Amino acid sequence: MNKVVKNASEALYGIRDGMTLMVGGFGLSGLPENTIAALASSEVKGLTCISNNAGVDDFGLGYLLKNRQIKKMISSYVGENAEFERQLLNGELEVELIPQGTLAERCRAGGAGIPAFFVPAGYGTEVADGKEVRVFNGKPHLLEHALVADFAIVKAWKGDTHGNLIYRHTANNFNQAMAMAGKITIAEVEELVPAGELDPNQIHTPGIFVQRIFQGKDYEKRIERLTER
Amino acid sequence: MALSKEQIAQRIAQELKDGYYVNLGIGIPTLVANYVPEGIEVVLQSENGMLGMGPFPEKGQADADMINAGKQTVTVLPGGSFFDSSASFAMIRGGHVDLTVLGAFEVTDKGDIASWKIPGKMVKGMGGAMDLVASAKNIVVAMQHCSKDGESKLLKECTLPLTGVACVKKIVSDLAVLEVTDDGFLLLERAPGVSVEDIRKVTAGRLIVNGEIPEMKF
């Protein structure tokens, strides 16, 4: 078993124009920085990116937006990314906005072999357009479909050569659910160790979900809103 | 006198009960954490994956791996835990969170809320707000009673895209505390120095006034 690749460019082998990617992270926390940088310096374009946010103008997926490598974003929050908001309002970018919990569950369901499920979020709003409604326990619910991706790109704190992953603090966020839902899942980690060194009790993502893993470098771990007492 | 943002947060904090798990939205709701009453312990849930959210870090102690849903650096309190987004929304959707406080652009006298989009002008996205309002047992909205142009934001029907329908239970605005009932906004309390007539003038939705309305106490 050899899941270890040298670096981000090697991890991206086989990626093509028009593919669908899941990219972990929440805001700028838990972002697969190395792999995003490698994508930004590649020629690949026409991507559909499933990611809670799209970084900021000059960090994270913001790079790929600026390079016009993304055709469509599937996200829950545009937030303070001015370029994202501009491309969205000008109709230059297809955007599907999804309630955050529904987005997380659609990724998890994709990895878990659950093709669709019902949730109450979005009932009575424009999110409900075209969706089947069913009442359970007296409450209307929307039918939501699972999401899968050609590549899921995630970031963990520690990983081993079998692909087992441990996240740190709130940098887990979407990484765990997305790691399950990639046809090929790429994990970049701050520290890569030989199999057997991580405590099996502490693993968040079992290695079965991960196909390629590498030790990232030069993590910037930028903070979007530094707040101190 | 209309309440400041801090006073709105302070009044909402009076809704907290010992042992509550609470989700606070971005903006005024975040400030509620500063006014938790003496003798009451609540656990704050941040939907990006934390229970037991603590105050902002001391200078120089910020950690990029520890943020709240508003992307601010925070700390974790003893007894806290971290989890992934899917588990976080299982807590929310599963009805395990006792109280949700969030902001709004508009609310209606039926409890509808609009908070995520101004067509053609501003799109922030719904984030976790639609999941929260669809599933929370108790939702309190923190908001300004009027827009900057003096237009009421407490309406019969929302003019902006909805976040959820018939979900808001209580509103704390800069002028009043109101409960959403089958018959409309039931006025519970007035901001100090604000009259019932002042509130009536800027409430476009159905307003119910029963007897003497007390002033808020801080």
XYZ file of C-alpha atoms in Angstrom:
447
model
C 0.000 0.000 0.000
C 1.511 3.285 -1.045
C -0.673 6.358 -0.768
C 2.129 8.835 -0.218
C 2.838 11.249 -3.033
C 5.685 13.733 -3.190
C 3.779 16.981 -3.326
C 0.602 18.771 -4.407
C 1.335 18.640 -8.163
C 1.800 14.872 -8.004
C -1.358 14.554 -5.907
C -3.331 16.304 -8.652
C -2.398 13.746 -11.327
C -5.438 13.049 -13.524
C -7.293 16.281 -12.824
C -8.966 17.636 -15.970
C -10.982 20.619 -17.161
C -14.627 20.547 -16.137
C -14.196 18.241 -13.149
C -15.992 18.610 -9.823
C -13.860 19.215 -6.734
C -14.686 19.309 -3.051
C -12.388 21.593 -1.111
C -12.326 21.453 2.701
C -12.051 24.390 5.068
C -14.262 26.991 6.707
C -13.269 30.556 5.968
C -9.488 30.300 5.894
C -9.322 27.645 8.607
C -8.376 24.111 7.614
C -7.670 25.022 3.987
C -5.611 22.667 1.800
C -3.227 25.516 1.006
C -0.611 23.543 -0.921
C -3.080 21.838 -3.235
C -4.989 25.052 -3.938
C -1.700 26.783 -4.816
C -0.814 23.922 -7.183
C -4.252 24.172 -8.828
C -3.819 27.931 -9.235
C -0.528 27.460 -11.070
C -1.983 24.715 -13.274
C -3.898 25.210 -16.520
C -6.980 23.339 -15.351
C -10.224 25.286 -15.772
C -14.004 25.015 -15.977
C -14.050 23.536 -12.477
C -17.084 23.062 -10.291
C -15.960 23.645 -6.707
C -17.952 22.473 -3.714
C -16.659 24.414 -0.732
C -18.372 26.189 2.146
C -16.703 29.487 1.207
C -14.405 30.667 -1.531
C -11.547 32.036 0.540
C -10.793 35.736 0.347
C -9.686 37.731 -2.689
C -6.054 36.686 -2.498
C -6.090 33.460 -0.510
C -7.683 30.041 -0.766
C -10.146 29.467 -3.610
C -10.072 33.232 -4.209
C -6.924 32.519 -6.267
C -8.816 30.203 -8.602
C -11.731 32.635 -8.925
C -9.387 35.424 -9.878
C -7.745 33.150 -12.485
C -11.198 32.283 -13.862
C -10.539 28.583 -13.351
C -13.909 28.060 -11.659
C -17.103 27.766 -13.688
C -19.413 27.027 -10.787
C -19.298 27.329 -6.994
C -21.490 25.298 -4.655
C -21.227 27.020 -1.268
C -23.190 28.290 1.726
C -21.509 31.635 2.285
C -19.966 34.175 -0.064
C -19.019 36.354 2.864
C -16.415 39.000 2.422
C -14.917 37.750 -0.827
C -15.500 40.800 -3.039
C -14.417 39.038 -6.251
C -16.840 36.162 -5.581
C -19.691 38.582 -4.910
C -18.802 40.621 -8.013
C -18.666 37.582 -10.343
C -21.916 36.336 -8.808
C -23.819 39.627 -9.178
C -22.521 40.054 -12.764
C -23.560 36.521 -13.684
C -19.974 35.609 -14.641
C -19.981 32.667 -12.262
C -22.614 30.009 -11.683
C -23.333 29.846 -7.985
C -25.510 27.432 -6.083
C -25.988 28.559 -2.498
C -26.994 25.794 -0.085
C -27.746 25.906 3.647
C -24.547 24.999 5.473
C -25.847 21.950 7.331
C -27.469 20.630 4.172
C -24.175 21.112 2.320
C -22.240 19.172 4.975
C -24.823 16.393 5.029
C -24.956 16.152 1.218
C -21.190 15.557 1.234
C -21.401 13.034 4.057
C -24.301 11.247 2.340
C -22.305 11.100 -0.908
C -19.509 9.287 0.882
C -21.900 7.111 2.890
C -23.871 5.760 -0.086
C -27.090 7.563 0.827
C -28.395 9.013 -2.463
C -30.883 11.475 -0.938
C -32.503 12.494 2.346
C -35.053 14.934 3.780
C -34.256 18.060 5.833
C -36.395 20.988 7.010
C -33.815 23.685 6.140
C -34.896 25.934 3.284
C -38.562 25.002 3.240
C -40.613 28.011 2.074
C -37.527 29.770 0.656
C -35.998 29.932 -2.824
C -33.778 26.996 -1.829
C -36.935 24.857 -2.054
C -37.562 25.663 -5.748
C -38.092 22.465 -7.709
C -37.547 20.190 -4.715
C -39.916 17.486 -3.519
C -41.624 18.362 -0.214
C -42.798 15.743 2.257
C -44.283 16.165 5.706
C -42.769 14.173 8.566
C -44.049 14.585 12.153
C -46.202 17.463 10.977
C -43.272 19.417 9.555
C -42.450 19.967 5.858
C -39.062 18.717 4.647
C -37.146 19.059 1.362
C -35.610 16.187 -0.564
C -31.874 16.835 -0.896
C -29.476 14.755 -3.006
C -26.019 13.531 -2.093
C -22.922 15.201 -3.543
C -19.855 13.398 -4.805
C -16.703 14.773 -6.424
C -14.053 13.637 -8.881
C -11.505 14.858 -6.365
C -11.962 15.769 -2.709
C -9.131 17.898 -1.396
C -8.752 18.062 2.363
C -6.307 19.317 4.965
C -5.517 17.588 8.250
C -3.141 18.222 11.134
C -1.584 14.770 11.226
C -1.779 11.855 8.864
C -0.062 8.525 8.347
C 1.058 6.561 5.320
C -2.229 4.589 5.344
C -4.174 7.827 4.964
C -5.542 8.006 8.522
C -6.209 11.626 9.476
C -6.486 13.706 12.630
C -7.771 17.285 12.473
C -6.972 20.051 14.923
C -9.503 22.254 16.743
C -12.058 23.869 14.398
C -9.889 23.160 11.336
C -11.849 19.915 10.908
C -15.064 21.594 9.695
C -15.942 20.314 6.175
C -12.768 18.250 5.723
C -14.096 15.130 7.427
C -17.340 14.868 5.435
C -15.662 15.791 2.129
C -12.861 13.261 2.629
C -15.552 10.578 2.394
C -17.081 11.848 -0.847
C -14.213 12.031 -3.342
C -13.707 9.396 -6.037
C -10.113 10.327 -5.321
C -9.428 12.019 -2.001
C -6.226 13.988 -1.613
C -5.145 14.759 1.939
C -2.409 17.241 2.723
C -1.147 17.195 6.297
C 1.099 19.297 8.477
C 2.814 16.191 9.779
C 3.033 12.862 7.954
C 4.100 9.837 10.046
C 4.574 6.118 9.335
C 1.511 3.894 9.833
C 1.319 2.802 13.463
C 2.432 6.072 15.007
C -1.009 7.650 15.346
C -3.276 6.404 18.145
C -6.091 4.464 16.384
C -8.499 5.784 19.053
C -7.935 9.345 17.900
C -8.417 8.984 14.132
C -11.140 11.234 12.665
C -10.923 10.034 9.043
C -10.032 6.357 8.629
C -7.532 5.780 5.816
C -10.019 3.864 3.649
C -11.399 7.235 2.480
C -8.016 8.639 1.418
C -6.226 7.699 -1.803
C -3.316 10.178 -1.839
C -1.524 11.877 1.026
C 1.448 14.205 1.301
C 3.152 16.424 3.805
C 2.405 20.045 2.997
C 4.942 22.816 3.442
C 5.131 26.524 4.207
C 1.682 26.706 5.795
C 0.646 30.320 6.043
C -2.523 29.521 8.079
C -3.792 33.007 7.514
C -6.324 34.477 9.958
C -9.308 36.217 8.381
C -10.450 38.143 11.459
C -7.865 38.472 14.158
C -9.737 39.278 17.364
C -8.038 39.577 20.735
C -9.126 40.554 24.212
C -34.053 56.190 23.995
C -33.375 53.436 21.506
C -31.073 50.707 22.789
C -27.464 50.428 21.702
C -26.294 47.150 20.164
C -24.740 46.229 23.509
C -28.047 46.859 25.304
C -29.935 44.681 22.818
C -27.422 41.911 23.571
C -27.770 42.554 27.303
C -31.557 42.217 27.134
C -31.328 38.988 25.101
C -28.942 37.573 27.710
C -31.872 37.658 30.158
C -33.445 34.866 28.061
C -30.602 32.478 28.964
C -31.203 29.668 31.433
C -28.742 27.528 33.329
C -27.609 24.528 31.278
C -28.652 25.939 27.907
C -26.734 25.075 24.757
C -26.834 28.281 22.718
C -25.920 29.221 19.159
C -25.144 32.900 18.632
C -25.139 34.353 15.126
C -22.808 36.962 13.687
C -23.089 40.623 14.780
C -25.205 41.704 17.780
C -25.914 38.058 18.774
C -22.182 37.465 19.329
C -22.232 40.222 21.989
C -24.761 38.247 24.083
C -21.843 36.142 25.371
C -20.566 39.221 27.242
C -23.720 39.503 29.370
C -24.422 35.967 30.629
C -26.079 36.569 34.030
C -24.287 35.680 37.268
C -24.858 32.119 38.433
C -25.922 30.824 35.026
C -23.798 28.477 32.962
C -24.472 28.171 29.248
C -22.453 26.331 26.602
C -21.942 28.183 23.338
C -22.108 26.211 20.109
C -20.294 27.515 17.051
C -21.586 25.795 13.932
C -18.161 25.472 12.323
C -17.489 22.807 14.938
C -17.109 23.776 18.586
C -18.972 23.464 21.868
C -17.758 25.470 24.828
C -16.625 28.515 22.901
C -14.733 30.945 25.116
C -13.721 34.596 24.830
C -11.322 36.075 22.278
C -7.703 35.050 22.905
C -5.181 37.128 24.834
C -2.917 39.260 22.682
C -0.494 37.072 20.735
C -2.377 33.845 21.553
C -4.637 33.685 18.471
C -4.683 30.324 16.671
C -5.707 30.053 12.994
C -7.170 26.608 13.784
C -9.585 28.012 16.392
C -12.228 30.316 14.966
C -15.943 30.923 15.398
C -18.599 30.940 12.676
C -17.851 34.636 12.063
C -14.208 33.654 11.340
C -12.995 35.474 14.458
C -10.251 33.894 16.535
C -11.641 32.481 19.790
C -10.689 30.155 22.646
C -12.236 26.965 24.018
C -13.364 26.620 27.642
C -12.766 23.597 29.900
C -15.304 20.921 28.963
C -15.420 22.046 25.342
C -15.227 19.826 22.285
C -14.533 19.957 18.549
C -16.344 18.110 15.774
C -16.968 18.224 12.055
C -19.618 20.295 10.240
C -21.907 17.327 9.692
C -21.996 16.499 13.431
C -22.415 20.186 14.217
C -25.567 20.435 12.139
C -26.798 17.118 13.522
C -26.841 18.952 16.880
C -28.771 21.815 15.315
C -31.138 19.802 13.103
C -31.667 17.220 15.824
C -33.051 19.876 18.168
C -30.238 19.596 20.716
C -29.529 23.342 20.754
C -31.808 25.127 23.259
C -31.639 28.682 21.991
C -30.595 30.338 18.744
C -29.987 34.073 18.504
C -29.566 35.621 15.089
C -29.838 38.888 13.198
C -32.352 39.754 10.471
C -33.062 42.276 7.719
C -36.822 41.754 8.107
C -39.261 39.679 10.170
C -43.011 39.251 9.849
C -45.840 39.030 12.363
C -46.089 35.323 11.408
C -42.482 34.643 12.366
C -40.991 34.617 8.855
C -37.441 35.912 8.589
C -35.269 37.360 5.785
C -31.578 37.677 6.516
C -29.325 36.465 3.732
C -29.723 38.286 0.444
C -30.650 41.658 -1.062
C -31.286 40.847 -4.736
C -28.978 42.653 -7.146
C -27.103 44.376 -4.312
C -25.729 42.025 -1.761
C -25.352 38.288 -1.501
C -23.687 37.000 1.614
C -25.249 33.563 1.475
C -27.360 31.853 4.090
C -24.479 30.091 5.839
C -26.037 28.088 8.648
C -28.999 30.420 9.189
C -31.559 28.365 7.218
C -30.595 25.179 9.059
C -30.785 26.986 12.396
C -34.165 28.653 11.870
C -35.739 25.486 10.455
C -34.799 23.365 13.460
C -34.145 25.464 16.564
C -36.628 25.054 19.406
C -36.405 28.697 20.364
C -35.301 31.528 18.091
C -34.700 35.082 19.248
C -33.959 37.727 16.643
C -31.721 40.690 17.458
C -32.351 43.584 15.087
C -32.925 47.267 14.518
C -36.634 48.105 14.435
C -36.239 50.362 11.365
C -33.965 50.696 8.356
C -31.597 53.656 8.081
C -34.368 55.451 6.141
C -36.812 54.931 8.993
C -38.807 52.141 7.269
C -40.205 49.433 9.522
C -38.417 46.081 9.422
C -41.226 44.367 11.354
C -43.645 43.637 8.543
C -46.748 41.796 7.386
C -44.781 40.155 4.563
C -41.050 40.119 3.924
C -39.927 42.024 0.823
C -36.559 40.214 0.728
C -35.863 36.510 0.043
C -36.813 34.385 3.043
C -34.464 32.486 5.320
C -37.299 30.578 6.978
C -41.056 30.638 7.543
C -43.031 30.795 10.797
C -39.964 30.181 12.953
C -39.122 33.344 14.925
C -40.451 33.239 18.491
C -39.192 36.480 19.950
C -37.673 39.751 18.756
C -35.484 42.121 20.701
C -35.130 45.342 18.722
C -33.618 48.657 19.743
C -37.150 49.777 20.693
C -39.036 46.770 22.023
C -39.299 43.133 23.042
C -42.014 41.358 21.074
C -43.339 37.812 20.959
C -44.636 36.325 17.724
C -48.138 34.974 18.313
C -50.919 33.665 16.047
C -52.409 37.181 16.075
C -49.194 39.102 15.384
C -46.431 40.840 17.350
C -47.352 40.874 21.037
C -45.605 43.828 22.672
C -43.923 42.684 25.898
C -41.519 45.466 26.838
C -40.498 48.958 25.730
C -36.976 50.405 25.611
C -36.537 52.985 28.401
C -38.197 56.270 27.386
C -39.833 54.823 24.256
C -43.651 54.998 24.210
C -46.123 52.422 22.898
C -47.136 55.043 20.324
C -43.486 55.358 19.138
C -43.365 51.586 18.650
C -46.757 51.447 16.940
C -45.653 54.076 14.386
C -42.689 51.973 13.207
C -44.257 48.504 13.343
C -45.836 47.722 9.968
C -46.976 44.228 10.992
C -49.958 43.537 13.272
C -49.116 44.811 16.772
C -50.958 43.657 19.875
C -50.839 45.844 22.961
C -52.448 44.398 26.074
C -52.662 46.762 29.061
C -49.655 48.536 30.522
C -46.359 47.701 28.807
C -43.389 47.765 31.174
C -39.991 49.223 30.352
C -37.077 46.830 29.918
C -34.944 46.341 33.004
C -31.184 45.957 32.951
